[in-house]
Tab-separated table of C-alpha atoms in Angstrom:
chain	number	residue	atom	x	y	z
A	45	UNK	CA	7.747	-51.064	37.350
A	46	UNK	CA	11.281	-50.113	36.417
A	47	UNK	CA	12.558	-52.926	33.263
A	48	UNK	CA	15.721	-54.069	33.183
A	49	UNK	CA	16.421	-52.714	36.536
A	50	UNK	CA	19.514	-54.458	38.525
A	51	UNK	CA	20.143	-53.741	42.334
A	52	UNK	CA	24.136	-53.494	42.860
A	53	UNK	CA	26.546	-52.550	46.205
A	54	UNK	CA	27.843	-48.853	45.791
A	55	UNK	CA	31.210	-50.962	45.319
A	56	UNK	CA	30.254	-52.421	42.246
A	57	UNK	CA	29.312	-49.356	40.646
A	58	UNK	CA	32.158	-48.595	38.638
A	59	UNK	CA	32.732	-51.912	37.586
A	60	UNK	CA	29.028	-52.417	36.395
A	61	UNK	CA	29.259	-48.895	34.942
A	62	UNK	CA	32.085	-49.541	32.853
A	63	UNK	CA	30.353	-52.476	31.193
A	64	UNK	CA	28.003	-50.388	29.706
A	65	UNK	CA	30.738	-47.598	28.502
A	66	UNK	CA	32.387	-51.025	27.305
A	67	UNK	CA	29.736	-51.993	25.287
A	68	UNK	CA	28.854	-48.353	24.286
A	69	UNK	CA	25.643	-47.282	25.536
A	70	UNK	CA	24.680	-44.128	26.453
A	71	UNK	CA	24.085	-42.499	29.892
A	72	UNK	CA	20.791	-41.428	29.808
A	73	UNK	CA	20.752	-40.021	33.521
A	74	UNK	CA	20.446	-40.751	37.440
A	75	UNK	CA	17.247	-40.346	39.995
A	76	UNK	CA	17.467	-39.960	43.192
A	77	UNK	CA	14.936	-40.390	45.619
A	78	UNK	CA	14.996	-39.574	48.922
A	79	UNK	CA	13.752	-43.347	51.322
A	80	UNK	CA	14.577	-41.760	54.907
A	81	UNK	CA	17.502	-43.304	56.445
A	82	UNK	CA	18.841	-43.564	52.986
A	83	UNK	CA	19.088	-42.388	49.466
A	84	UNK	CA	18.792	-44.395	46.507
A	85	UNK	CA	20.272	-43.880	43.048
A	86	UNK	CA	19.177	-45.304	39.837
A	87	UNK	CA	21.549	-45.145	37.133
A	88	UNK	CA	19.737	-44.997	33.427
A	89	UNK	CA	21.126	-46.326	30.092
A	90	UNK	CA	20.395	-46.556	26.814
A	91	UNK	CA	21.514	-49.449	24.632
A	92	UNK	CA	23.054	-47.930	21.543
A	93	UNK	CA	21.808	-48.530	18.517
A	94	UNK	CA	18.039	-48.832	19.696
A	95	UNK	CA	16.168	-47.521	22.508
A	96	UNK	CA	16.070	-49.901	24.900
A	97	UNK	CA	16.975	-48.924	28.258
A	98	UNK	CA	18.469	-50.629	31.448
A	99	UNK	CA	19.061	-49.404	34.721
A	100	UNK	CA	21.704	-50.009	37.955
A	101	UNK	CA	19.697	-48.750	41.193
A	102	UNK	CA	22.036	-48.435	44.307
A	103	UNK	CA	21.216	-47.647	48.430
A	104	UNK	CA	23.126	-45.667	50.360
A	105	UNK	CA	23.215	-44.236	53.707
A	106	UNK	CA	22.869	-40.665	54.129
A	107	UNK	CA	26.680	-40.012	55.268
A	108	UNK	CA	28.234	-42.418	52.909
A	109	UNK	CA	30.004	-41.469	49.529
A	110	UNK	CA	29.326	-42.209	46.118
A	111	UNK	CA	31.913	-42.750	43.693
A	112	UNK	CA	31.338	-39.956	40.565
A	113	UNK	CA	30.716	-41.650	37.312
A	114	UNK	CA	32.636	-38.718	35.133
A	115	UNK	CA	35.601	-41.018	34.847
A	116	UNK	CA	33.960	-43.141	32.552
A	117	UNK	CA	30.803	-40.873	31.583
A	118	UNK	CA	31.759	-37.114	31.523
A	119	UNK	CA	28.330	-35.964	31.144
A	120	UNK	CA	27.398	-37.516	34.425
A	121	UNK	CA	28.533	-34.379	35.691
A	122	UNK	CA	25.275	-31.967	35.800
A	123	UNK	CA	23.237	-34.445	37.099
A	124	UNK	CA	25.730	-35.509	40.220
A	125	UNK	CA	26.169	-32.056	41.033
A	126	UNK	CA	22.245	-31.603	40.942
A	127	UNK	CA	22.063	-34.366	43.333
A	128	UNK	CA	24.554	-32.984	45.318
A	129	UNK	CA	23.574	-30.233	46.185
A	130	UNK	CA	19.548	-31.061	46.244
A	131	UNK	CA	20.021	-34.359	48.372
A	132	UNK	CA	23.148	-34.335	50.276
A	133	UNK	CA	24.444	-37.003	47.797
A	134	UNK	CA	28.055	-37.466	48.595
A	135	UNK	CA	29.503	-37.701	45.407
A	136	UNK	CA	33.567	-38.445	46.042
A	137	UNK	CA	35.730	-37.056	42.654
A	138	UNK	CA	33.169	-35.148	40.501
A	139	UNK	CA	35.410	-34.148	37.278
A	140	UNK	CA	34.003	-30.550	37.365
A	141	UNK	CA	32.578	-29.084	40.919
A	142	UNK	CA	30.550	-26.628	41.021
A	143	UNK	CA	30.581	-26.792	44.968
A	144	UNK	CA	26.798	-27.052	45.663
A	145	UNK	CA	25.852	-24.276	43.676
A	146	UNK	CA	25.159	-25.042	40.214
A	147	UNK	CA	21.805	-24.688	39.944
A	148	UNK	CA	21.153	-23.425	44.049
A	149	UNK	CA	22.178	-19.825	45.197
A	150	UNK	CA	23.704	-18.635	48.531
A	151	UNK	CA	20.362	-17.964	49.628
A	152	UNK	CA	18.527	-20.692	48.307
A	153	UNK	CA	16.444	-23.430	50.206
A	154	UNK	CA	18.976	-26.005	51.913
A	155	UNK	CA	19.034	-29.572	50.393
A	156	UNK	CA	15.556	-28.778	48.723
A	157	UNK	CA	14.628	-32.124	47.846
A	158	UNK	CA	15.053	-34.023	51.286
A	159	UNK	CA	11.425	-34.663	52.472
A	160	UNK	CA	12.917	-33.720	55.839
A	161	UNK	CA	14.584	-30.583	55.076
A	162	UNK	CA	17.855	-29.670	57.060
A	163	UNK	CA	16.909	-27.095	58.674
A	164	UNK	CA	19.966	-26.080	60.198
A	165	UNK	CA	19.670	-22.548	61.663
A	166	UNK	CA	21.585	-19.955	59.554
A	167	UNK	CA	22.956	-21.828	57.043
A	168	UNK	CA	22.268	-21.262	53.046
A	169	UNK	CA	23.225	-22.483	49.338
A	170	UNK	CA	23.523	-25.754	48.472
A	171	UNK	CA	25.170	-27.676	50.530
B	251	UNK	CA	53.019	-19.834	24.154
B	252	UNK	CA	50.337	-16.485	23.679
B	253	UNK	CA	48.715	-15.372	26.796
B	254	UNK	CA	45.432	-17.031	27.794
B	255	UNK	CA	42.414	-14.614	28.017
B	256	UNK	CA	39.239	-16.030	29.640
B	257	UNK	CA	35.854	-14.193	28.718
B	258	UNK	CA	32.487	-14.713	29.497
B	259	UNK	CA	29.729	-15.607	26.681
B	260	UNK	CA	26.527	-15.138	28.421
B	261	UNK	CA	24.311	-15.107	30.491
B	262	UNK	CA	23.426	-12.607	28.098
B	263	UNK	CA	24.210	-12.826	24.738
B	264	UNK	CA	22.557	-11.882	21.107
B	265	UNK	CA	21.902	-15.853	20.098
B	266	UNK	CA	21.266	-16.666	23.410
B	267	UNK	CA	17.417	-16.048	24.107
B	268	UNK	CA	17.901	-17.060	27.639
B	269	UNK	CA	20.681	-17.205	30.267
B	270	UNK	CA	23.522	-19.279	30.260
B	271	UNK	CA	27.139	-18.811	30.949
B	272	UNK	CA	30.300	-20.586	29.100
B	273	UNK	CA	33.564	-19.240	30.696
B	274	UNK	CA	35.697	-19.377	27.383
B	275	UNK	CA	39.795	-19.778	27.922
B	276	UNK	CA	41.238	-18.671	24.654
B	277	UNK	CA	44.732	-18.299	23.266
B	278	UNK	CA	44.715	-15.435	20.539
B	279	UNK	CA	41.474	-16.549	18.802
B	280	UNK	CA	41.650	-20.068	19.405
B	281	UNK	CA	39.352	-21.744	22.151
B	282	UNK	CA	41.347	-23.727	24.600
B	283	UNK	CA	38.884	-24.847	27.389
B	284	UNK	CA	35.264	-23.937	28.406
B	285	UNK	CA	33.623	-24.208	31.666
B	286	UNK	CA	29.558	-23.502	31.757
B	287	UNK	CA	28.175	-22.196	33.909
B	288	UNK	CA	24.257	-22.429	34.777
B	289	UNK	CA	21.628	-21.970	37.529
B	290	UNK	CA	19.915	-18.427	36.377
B	291	UNK	CA	16.946	-19.510	36.170
B	292	UNK	CA	15.871	-22.403	38.064
B	293	UNK	CA	12.986	-23.085	39.536
B	294	UNK	CA	12.281	-26.240	41.703
B	295	UNK	CA	9.387	-27.693	39.537
B	296	UNK	CA	9.851	-31.038	40.496
B	297	UNK	CA	10.108	-30.468	43.919
B	298	UNK	CA	6.432	-28.312	43.375
B	299	UNK	CA	5.046	-31.399	41.484
B	300	UNK	CA	5.653	-33.616	45.183
B	301	UNK	CA	3.146	-31.045	46.222
B	302	UNK	CA	0.228	-30.981	44.118
B	303	UNK	CA	-1.983	-33.273	43.265
B	304	UNK	CA	-1.797	-35.218	40.396
B	305	UNK	CA	-3.632	-33.566	37.455
B	306	UNK	CA	-2.749	-29.775	38.915
B	307	UNK	CA	1.190	-30.685	38.247
B	308	UNK	CA	0.064	-31.040	34.556
B	309	UNK	CA	0.031	-27.055	34.200
B	310	UNK	CA	3.464	-27.370	36.189
B	311	UNK	CA	5.014	-29.693	33.796
B	312	UNK	CA	3.710	-27.740	30.630
B	313	UNK	CA	5.298	-24.361	32.464
B	314	UNK	CA	8.279	-26.105	32.235
B	315	UNK	CA	9.401	-24.160	28.432
B	316	UNK	CA	7.448	-22.814	26.429
B	317	UNK	CA	8.409	-24.176	23.092
B	318	UNK	CA	8.412	-27.667	24.116
B	319	UNK	CA	5.096	-27.100	26.820
B	320	UNK	CA	2.932	-29.646	25.106
B	321	UNK	CA	5.294	-32.859	24.675
B	322	UNK	CA	6.363	-31.702	28.563
B	323	UNK	CA	2.400	-32.163	29.916
B	324	UNK	CA	1.925	-35.108	26.982
B	325	UNK	CA	4.808	-36.410	28.350
B	326	UNK	CA	4.049	-36.183	32.386
B	327	UNK	CA	0.309	-38.010	31.270
B	328	UNK	CA	1.839	-40.784	29.740
B	329	UNK	CA	4.355	-41.806	32.776
B	330	UNK	CA	1.367	-41.096	35.256
B	331	UNK	CA	-0.948	-42.878	33.334
B	332	UNK	CA	1.735	-45.728	33.381
B	333	UNK	CA	1.882	-45.866	36.914
B	334	UNK	CA	-1.979	-47.264	37.111
B	335	UNK	CA	-1.322	-48.669	34.490
B	336	UNK	CA	-4.484	-46.559	32.293
B	337	UNK	CA	-4.673	-47.038	28.718
B	338	UNK	CA	-6.082	-44.175	26.485
B	339	UNK	CA	-8.554	-44.135	23.448
B	340	UNK	CA	-6.525	-44.651	19.959
B	341	UNK	CA	-7.776	-41.403	18.668
B	342	UNK	CA	-6.072	-39.982	21.704
B	343	UNK	CA	-2.409	-41.335	20.941
B	344	UNK	CA	-3.509	-39.767	17.158
B	345	UNK	CA	-4.545	-36.805	18.584
B	346	UNK	CA	-1.310	-36.102	20.891
B	347	UNK	CA	1.329	-37.211	18.086
B	348	UNK	CA	-0.372	-34.805	15.795
B	349	UNK	CA	0.115	-31.908	18.446
B	350	UNK	CA	3.797	-33.492	19.489
B	351	UNK	CA	5.188	-32.535	15.758
B	352	UNK	CA	2.841	-29.555	15.256
B	353	UNK	CA	4.884	-28.262	18.452
B	354	UNK	CA	8.412	-29.452	16.942
B	355	UNK	CA	7.642	-28.011	13.741
B	356	UNK	CA	7.204	-24.714	15.292
B	357	UNK	CA	9.743	-25.311	17.191
B	358	UNK	CA	12.495	-26.232	14.370
B	359	UNK	CA	11.245	-23.398	12.831
B	360	UNK	CA	11.643	-20.873	15.573
B	361	UNK	CA	15.484	-22.265	15.693
B	362	UNK	CA	15.708	-22.106	12.213
B	363	UNK	CA	14.976	-18.477	12.202
B	364	UNK	CA	17.458	-17.947	15.321
B	365	UNK	CA	20.239	-19.724	13.332
B	366	UNK	CA	19.796	-17.032	10.107
B	367	UNK	CA	19.401	-14.202	12.865
B	368	UNK	CA	22.724	-15.625	14.388
B	369	UNK	CA	24.366	-14.974	10.571
B	370	UNK	CA	22.738	-11.457	10.235
B	371	UNK	CA	20.298	-12.665	7.587
B	372	UNK	CA	17.732	-10.741	9.202
B	373	UNK	CA	14.835	-11.312	5.957
B	374	UNK	CA	15.590	-14.817	6.022
B	375	UNK	CA	14.820	-14.962	10.065
B	376	UNK	CA	12.025	-13.322	9.751
B	377	UNK	CA	10.750	-15.785	6.626
B	378	UNK	CA	10.959	-18.912	9.228
B	379	UNK	CA	9.493	-16.855	12.047
B	380	UNK	CA	6.452	-15.812	9.400
B	381	UNK	CA	6.031	-19.111	8.312
B	382	UNK	CA	5.858	-20.695	12.125
B	383	UNK	CA	3.145	-18.039	12.845
B	384	UNK	CA	1.258	-20.173	10.548
B	385	UNK	CA	1.988	-22.898	12.710
B	386	UNK	CA	1.161	-21.118	15.858
B	387	UNK	CA	-2.661	-20.288	14.393
B	388	UNK	CA	-3.191	-24.219	14.266
B	389	UNK	CA	-2.037	-24.898	17.532
B	390	UNK	CA	-4.314	-21.506	18.825
B	391	UNK	CA	-7.800	-22.705	16.130
B	392	UNK	CA	-7.226	-26.659	17.531
B	393	UNK	CA	-5.943	-26.377	21.285
B	394	UNK	CA	-6.896	-22.654	21.925
B	395	UNK	CA	-3.390	-21.448	23.072
B	396	UNK	CA	-0.476	-20.276	20.526
B	397	UNK	CA	1.954	-21.301	23.363
B	398	UNK	CA	0.643	-22.694	26.613
B	399	UNK	CA	-1.538	-25.990	24.601
B	400	UNK	CA	-2.031	-27.214	27.493
B	401	UNK	CA	-4.283	-30.101	25.150
B	402	UNK	CA	-3.243	-33.796	27.724
B	403	UNK	CA	-4.966	-34.736	30.422
B	404	UNK	CA	-4.388	-38.067	32.509
B	405	UNK	CA	-6.239	-40.580	30.463
B	406	UNK	CA	-6.467	-38.543	27.222
B	407	UNK	CA	-6.430	-35.041	25.705
B	408	UNK	CA	-8.712	-32.440	26.319
B	409	UNK	CA	-9.895	-31.240	23.434
B	410	UNK	CA	-11.357	-32.753	19.712
B	411	UNK	CA	-10.660	-31.648	16.115
B	412	UNK	CA	-13.816	-31.287	14.212
B	413	UNK	CA	-13.600	-31.751	10.350
B	414	UNK	CA	-13.637	-28.015	9.511
B	415	UNK	CA	-10.537	-28.111	11.515
B	416	UNK	CA	-8.929	-31.099	9.792
B	417	UNK	CA	-9.778	-29.528	6.476
B	418	UNK	CA	-7.939	-26.261	7.516
B	419	UNK	CA	-5.208	-28.008	9.228
B	420	UNK	CA	-4.323	-30.272	6.141
B	421	UNK	CA	-4.545	-27.298	3.914
B	422	UNK	CA	-2.070	-24.338	6.041
B	423	UNK	CA	-0.012	-27.365	6.391
B	424	UNK	CA	0.569	-27.996	2.984
B	425	UNK	CA	1.091	-24.377	2.377
B	426	UNK	CA	3.837	-24.816	5.530
B	427	UNK	CA	5.708	-27.638	3.650
B	428	UNK	CA	5.952	-25.721	0.638
B	429	UNK	CA	7.283	-22.254	1.928
B	430	UNK	CA	9.727	-24.457	4.303
B	431	UNK	CA	11.120	-26.733	2.053
B	432	UNK	CA	11.852	-23.594	-0.447
B	433	UNK	CA	13.610	-21.248	2.405
B	434	UNK	CA	15.166	-24.885	4.192
B	435	UNK	CA	16.836	-25.380	0.587
B	436	UNK	CA	18.701	-21.363	0.460
B	437	UNK	CA	19.380	-22.172	4.127
B	438	UNK	CA	21.412	-25.410	3.240
B	439	UNK	CA	23.362	-23.907	0.016
B	440	UNK	CA	24.208	-20.649	1.082
B	441	UNK	CA	27.995	-20.430	0.787
B	442	UNK	CA	28.071	-17.917	3.786
B	443	UNK	CA	26.156	-20.853	5.904
B	444	UNK	CA	28.351	-23.293	4.766
B	445	UNK	CA	31.722	-21.426	5.337
B	446	UNK	CA	30.510	-20.762	8.935
B	447	UNK	CA	29.125	-24.496	9.578
B	448	UNK	CA	30.782	-26.521	7.803
B	449	UNK	CA	33.182	-28.726	9.929
B	450	UNK	CA	32.838	-26.324	12.994
B	451	UNK	CA	31.690	-28.073	16.175
B	452	UNK	CA	32.567	-31.341	14.893
B	453	UNK	CA	31.285	-34.401	17.533
B	454	UNK	CA	32.472	-37.765	16.583
B	455	UNK	CA	29.787	-40.606	16.970
B	456	UNK	CA	31.604	-42.378	19.745
B	457	UNK	CA	31.752	-39.200	21.528
B	458	UNK	CA	28.076	-38.162	21.173
B	459	UNK	CA	27.292	-41.625	22.449
B	460	UNK	CA	29.906	-41.491	25.155
B	461	UNK	CA	28.566	-37.347	26.127
B	462	UNK	CA	24.308	-39.037	26.226
B	463	UNK	CA	23.753	-36.485	24.041
B	464	UNK	CA	20.260	-36.017	22.249
B	465	UNK	CA	18.181	-35.676	19.460
B	466	UNK	CA	19.501	-33.734	16.470
B	467	UNK	CA	22.781	-33.519	18.261
B	468	UNK	CA	22.966	-37.380	19.069
B	469	UNK	CA	21.580	-37.752	15.025
B	470	UNK	CA	23.691	-35.772	13.192
B	471	UNK	CA	26.303	-37.345	14.367
B	472	UNK	CA	25.654	-40.636	13.160
B	473	UNK	CA	23.624	-42.075	15.514
B	474	UNK	CA	20.177	-43.608	14.760
B	475	UNK	CA	18.239	-43.272	17.963
B	476	UNK	CA	15.035	-41.505	18.359
B	477	UNK	CA	12.484	-41.893	21.151
B	478	UNK	CA	9.786	-42.202	18.727
B	479	UNK	CA	11.193	-45.516	17.530
B	480	UNK	CA	9.342	-46.724	20.840
B	481	UNK	CA	6.687	-46.286	18.757
B	482	UNK	CA	4.533	-45.075	21.242
B	483	UNK	CA	1.047	-42.822	21.107
B	484	UNK	CA	0.448	-42.947	17.196
B	485	UNK	CA	3.878	-43.443	15.921
B	486	UNK	CA	3.742	-47.092	15.170
B	487	UNK	CA	1.008	-46.546	12.451
B	488	UNK	CA	3.038	-43.673	10.847
B	489	UNK	CA	5.805	-43.999	8.395
B	490	UNK	CA	8.551	-43.232	10.681
B	491	UNK	CA	12.462	-43.443	10.532
B	492	UNK	CA	14.654	-41.257	12.343
B	493	UNK	CA	16.564	-38.254	10.226
B	494	UNK	CA	20.631	-38.965	10.591
B	495	UNK	CA	23.566	-37.368	9.353
B	496	UNK	CA	26.932	-38.761	9.646
B	497	UNK	CA	28.997	-35.169	9.888
B	498	UNK	CA	28.601	-34.184	13.361
B	499	UNK	CA	29.375	-30.699	12.844
B	500	UNK	CA	26.895	-27.790	13.135
B	501	UNK	CA	25.494	-27.799	9.460
B	502	UNK	CA	24.776	-31.451	10.088
B	503	UNK	CA	22.359	-30.284	13.229
B	504	UNK	CA	21.107	-27.487	11.318
B	505	UNK	CA	20.474	-29.812	8.266
B	506	UNK	CA	19.122	-32.466	10.627
B	507	UNK	CA	16.577	-29.642	11.762
B	508	UNK	CA	15.614	-28.764	8.621
B	509	UNK	CA	14.588	-32.251	7.508
B	510	UNK	CA	12.809	-33.271	10.543
B	511	UNK	CA	10.639	-30.144	10.240
B	512	UNK	CA	9.817	-31.424	6.638
B	513	UNK	CA	8.617	-34.505	8.294
B	514	UNK	CA	7.454	-33.354	11.281
B	515	UNK	CA	4.625	-31.870	8.551
B	516	UNK	CA	4.316	-35.068	6.946
B	517	UNK	CA	3.655	-37.161	10.220
B	518	UNK	CA	0.977	-34.669	11.168
B	519	UNK	CA	-0.412	-34.786	7.762
B	520	UNK	CA	-0.454	-38.628	8.269
B	521	UNK	CA	-1.752	-38.406	11.333
B	522	UNK	CA	-4.691	-36.361	10.015
B	523	UNK	CA	-5.610	-38.484	7.568
B	524	UNK	CA	-5.769	-42.169	9.781
B	525	UNK	CA	-7.142	-40.189	12.893
B	526	UNK	CA	-9.476	-42.906	14.034
B	527	UNK	CA	-12.609	-42.656	15.468
B	528	UNK	CA	-13.882	-43.113	19.095
B	529	UNK	CA	-13.416	-41.146	22.356
B	530	UNK	CA	-10.324	-38.804	22.991
B	531	UNK	CA	-9.924	-39.967	26.743
B	532	UNK	CA	-10.920	-42.473	29.424
B	533	UNK	CA	-12.356	-41.584	32.818
B	534	UNK	CA	-9.284	-41.956	35.503
B	535	UNK	CA	-10.132	-41.808	39.163
B	536	UNK	CA	-8.401	-42.211	42.388
B	537	UNK	CA	-5.063	-42.190	42.936
B	538	UNK	CA	-2.413	-44.406	41.646
B	539	UNK	CA	-1.208	-47.661	43.912
B	540	UNK	CA	2.528	-47.163	45.238
B	541	UNK	CA	4.573	-47.762	41.884
B	542	UNK	CA	7.266	-45.979	39.964
B	543	UNK	CA	7.300	-45.434	36.131
B	544	UNK	CA	9.764	-44.178	33.301
B	545	UNK	CA	8.743	-42.413	29.776
B	546	UNK	CA	10.639	-41.200	27.242
B	547	UNK	CA	9.404	-39.079	24.456
B	548	UNK	CA	10.978	-37.196	21.427
B	549	UNK	CA	11.411	-33.281	21.860
B	550	UNK	CA	12.610	-31.053	19.621
B	551	UNK	CA	15.570	-31.296	20.819
B	552	UNK	CA	16.129	-34.829	21.831
B	553	UNK	CA	14.898	-37.230	24.264
B	554	UNK	CA	12.925	-35.758	27.420
B	555	UNK	CA	12.946	-38.760	30.237
B	556	UNK	CA	10.585	-37.893	33.213
B	557	UNK	CA	10.140	-40.923	36.211
B	558	UNK	CA	7.462	-40.695	38.508
B	559	UNK	CA	7.265	-42.563	41.841
B	560	UNK	CA	3.569	-42.719	43.460
B	561	UNK	CA	3.173	-43.786	46.849
B	562	UNK	CA	-0.150	-44.424	46.599
B	563	UNK	CA	-2.161	-40.476	48.294
B	564	UNK	CA	-2.653	-37.977	46.231
B	565	UNK	CA	0.678	-36.373	45.581
B	566	UNK	CA	3.752	-37.828	43.797
B	567	UNK	CA	6.426	-39.015	46.080
B	568	UNK	CA	9.043	-38.443	43.103
B	569	UNK	CA	9.210	-36.933	39.576
B	570	UNK	CA	12.152	-36.725	38.015
B	571	UNK	CA	12.556	-34.708	34.886
B	572	UNK	CA	15.645	-34.963	32.435
B	573	UNK	CA	15.295	-32.544	29.073
B	574	UNK	CA	17.661	-32.921	26.345
B	575	UNK	CA	19.587	-29.620	26.425
B	576	UNK	CA	20.935	-31.176	29.881
B	577	UNK	CA	22.448	-34.058	27.807
B	578	UNK	CA	23.543	-32.382	25.673
B	579	UNK	CA	25.093	-29.531	27.300
B	580	UNK	CA	28.716	-31.487	28.308
B	581	UNK	CA	28.613	-31.553	24.308
B	582	UNK	CA	30.534	-28.336	24.446
B	583	UNK	CA	32.655	-28.961	26.304
B	584	UNK	CA	34.343	-31.070	23.454
B	585	UNK	CA	32.910	-29.024	20.136
B	586	UNK	CA	34.287	-26.163	21.584
B	587	UNK	CA	37.779	-26.041	22.387
B	588	UNK	CA	39.949	-26.261	19.347
B	589	UNK	CA	37.589	-23.509	17.159
B	590	UNK	CA	37.785	-19.814	16.847
B	591	UNK	CA	36.604	-17.710	18.769
B	592	UNK	CA	33.938	-15.941	16.389
B	593	UNK	CA	32.975	-19.447	15.536
B	594	UNK	CA	31.556	-19.786	19.753
B	595	UNK	CA	27.995	-17.910	19.166
B	596	UNK	CA	27.593	-20.665	16.050
B	597	UNK	CA	28.199	-23.656	17.557
B	598	UNK	CA	26.673	-22.755	21.130
B	599	UNK	CA	23.247	-22.697	19.088
B	600	UNK	CA	23.819	-25.710	16.908
B	601	UNK	CA	22.805	-27.769	20.453
B	602	UNK	CA	19.148	-25.607	20.036
B	603	UNK	CA	19.621	-25.236	24.313
B	604	UNK	CA	16.781	-24.376	25.876
B	605	UNK	CA	17.863	-23.434	29.515
B	606	UNK	CA	14.250	-23.400	30.911
B	607	UNK	CA	13.858	-27.036	30.108
B	608	UNK	CA	17.692	-27.505	31.613
B	609	UNK	CA	16.946	-26.051	34.828
B	610	UNK	CA	12.918	-27.090	35.468
């Protein structure tokens, strides 16, 4: 069980994240899970000073776009690129977009973290 | 305006034991922009952990990184133990703490040696690594391995310490403390070291929080955050206060690691003195229920975050590992612009980058 977890709608994401930034909370990371027809993304924050953690969770369709947190927390740039290339999460307006090849090379498996991989013939690279 | 030049820093560079590239844009000798590029050694360990049974993942997680191997194995066990949940015996908690602090000691001594090497202080580099060897010998004596200790199991630890080993650990750790203290004194007060690190790569407190930094990189900017404040394992029974510096520069990051080296030895000595009697593990059978858990522990480079999701079977549904260097890389985007080109290696080294951790 995850403590201090708040489930929100995708449209509320940036306004909720802004509240953490205004409170000078530290962005820790995000975790993406493949739920079959949806992707679940949980964003974790640490309330500074101290070590109390809380989280925001959204669930989105695999074709839905998710706003980038990088306008608020630049540090989200790595995890958003990773979720994009390994889960196919469609993150909109990432401050630095590695184009699906931050970790994965041209000949790497496609969307390797999805439970049922999309095996498009001849498709190569991160996305 | 002077013409701008883009130069690659890495992926192979004398101060970088592992591959990462920084695309440095500079004007005259001043850095104006930087873009980190990673992906030279990604191994897909998170995916591999979904394909193996719970106990086998310990070996995978221990191989995320050679330097932080011990704490990766322990943190994996801690997060999986929370899926059941399982309470481990007090002696096992102390032993995990002792081995974790031994890892911190040798990791920080390794880094202090690398810092000396980056200045061209070869003799000091060798002296730090000579002292570090003694810690590795202790790890070999107590855990059976110098690098991948593999001491943690789900439910406790694999090995115990006998009276003779405990006595030897105390004796050697006191020696290591004395020698480290003398050498750190030289490093911290040297004119050249100060000239190359003081005021270089400054990260303010607000920037460190906004950029989500971790470990010494965060604490050197005046932020009092350390996972050990959560009092997991034996930390609640030990005298522990996070080490914080306020200057936020490369020198402050070095000082935090130097002070933490000595503190880690003190924690080991205290834990060895308070080591309770009893079992070292509990039997854990069956599969954990469908549940999810997180656990954070303090690696030498900072907070490591583990997320585990079980589905009631023998395999994990999902494992996510966020390592401290993953959190610290974005800080280079702020530390490097404005610095002299010659300072780039020291500033990059000052976050103690661990690329094998980053590219799990």
